[in-house]
Amino acid sequence: MIIVLRPHASKEQIDQVLHEVEVLGYTPAPIHGATQTVIAAIGDERTHANLESLTAFPQVESVLRVQKRYKLASRESHPADTVINVDGVEVGGGKFGLMAGPCSVESEEQLMKTAHAVKAAGATILRGGAYKPRTSPYEFQGLGKEGLRLLALARKETGLKIITEVLSERDVEHVAETADILQIGARNAQNYQLLIEAAKSGKAVLLKRGMSERIEEWLLAAEYLLAHGNPNVFLCERGIRTFETYTRNTLDLAAVAIAKKESHLPVVIDPSQGCGRADLVISLCIGAVAMGADGLLIEVHPNPAEALSDGQQQVDFAGFQKLVASIQPFLQAVNKSAA
Ligand code: E4P
Ligand code: PEP
């Protein structure tokens, strides 16, 4: 870190800061200018104390970070793309992951029909919420354990891998018995105790970006998973809250490019939550593939008009087939193949 002292700080004031920098575990290297002194504090900022507290001294003007706050998630620590192997299905690097299925698991018939349809169109991972984070307590909350049983049945029948959301720490163990990938939703994106438990499950984790989460906070949330021993982390951009009303959320494609640059972790896009409109999903998928995303998480329903959650943003089977066909030329252009 760099500590900038105020002009004309006295020798005693400079020595006081040099001493404190040492107490906090860094080696201080002062640079004395004509009127101002700057101190380089040498040490790993990510594991040593944060020196911003030194601004409590009146002689300290500012403290600047040099290193990023995330370490394990950064490309600096791991230059090559991470490829996650989900029980035989690889995602990351040149392998594109197509995850699709209903917003909510509603019934055996609905799930099985959807699982067969998305598999036939090319998906390798089936999504479906058994526990639903609903805004209103009066709206469909998911089938819970019965939903997990149906997801396990769908995997048995189709061979598709399963991604499903876990809402609370107390559910991690039993959701992980069914899930191949645990989904941490936007509403829990910074629930650190849940992240730690999910990391310990040993299952791959797809971490959504929170609705008002900065990219740095998102990467630091991923850092929790990595720091607790789970290297299999997908970052998922699903749109953020903005002033725009034509879409439910604003899909932040710049975040995809930034996450790919900053981190080695595979980046997945959820265009369904990202805009909340089925008619825009294909365009956003094409954009996401062109931007370098490593996978898509798409909501598909046999009859979206009758869906128990988020019908407005789910595509039907024909829509999903069209979507998969539409992204093919773009996948080829970026040298990726669907896993
Ligand atoms: C569905 O996946 C979520 O539970 C849903 O988007 C939450 O939104 P709502 O409850 O406000 O409809
Ligand atoms: C979901 O994918 O089912 C979901 C609830 O998404 P998000 O957390 O992005 O709102």
PDB file of C-alpha atoms in Angstrom, residues 9 38 95 137 200 334:
ATOM      1  CA  ALA A   9       4.525  16.638   8.157  1.00  0.00           C
ATOM      2  CA  VAL A  38       5.181   9.055   0.655  1.00  0.00           C
ATOM      3  CA  LYS A  95     -15.991 -25.896 -23.290  1.00  0.00           C
ATOM      4  CA  PRO A 137     -44.597 -15.141   1.106  1.00  0.00           C
ATOM      5  CA  LYS A 200     -17.521 -27.244   2.319  1.00  0.00           C
ATOM      6  CA  VAL A 334     -15.079 -17.710 -30.378  1.00  0.00           C
TER       7      VAL A 334
END
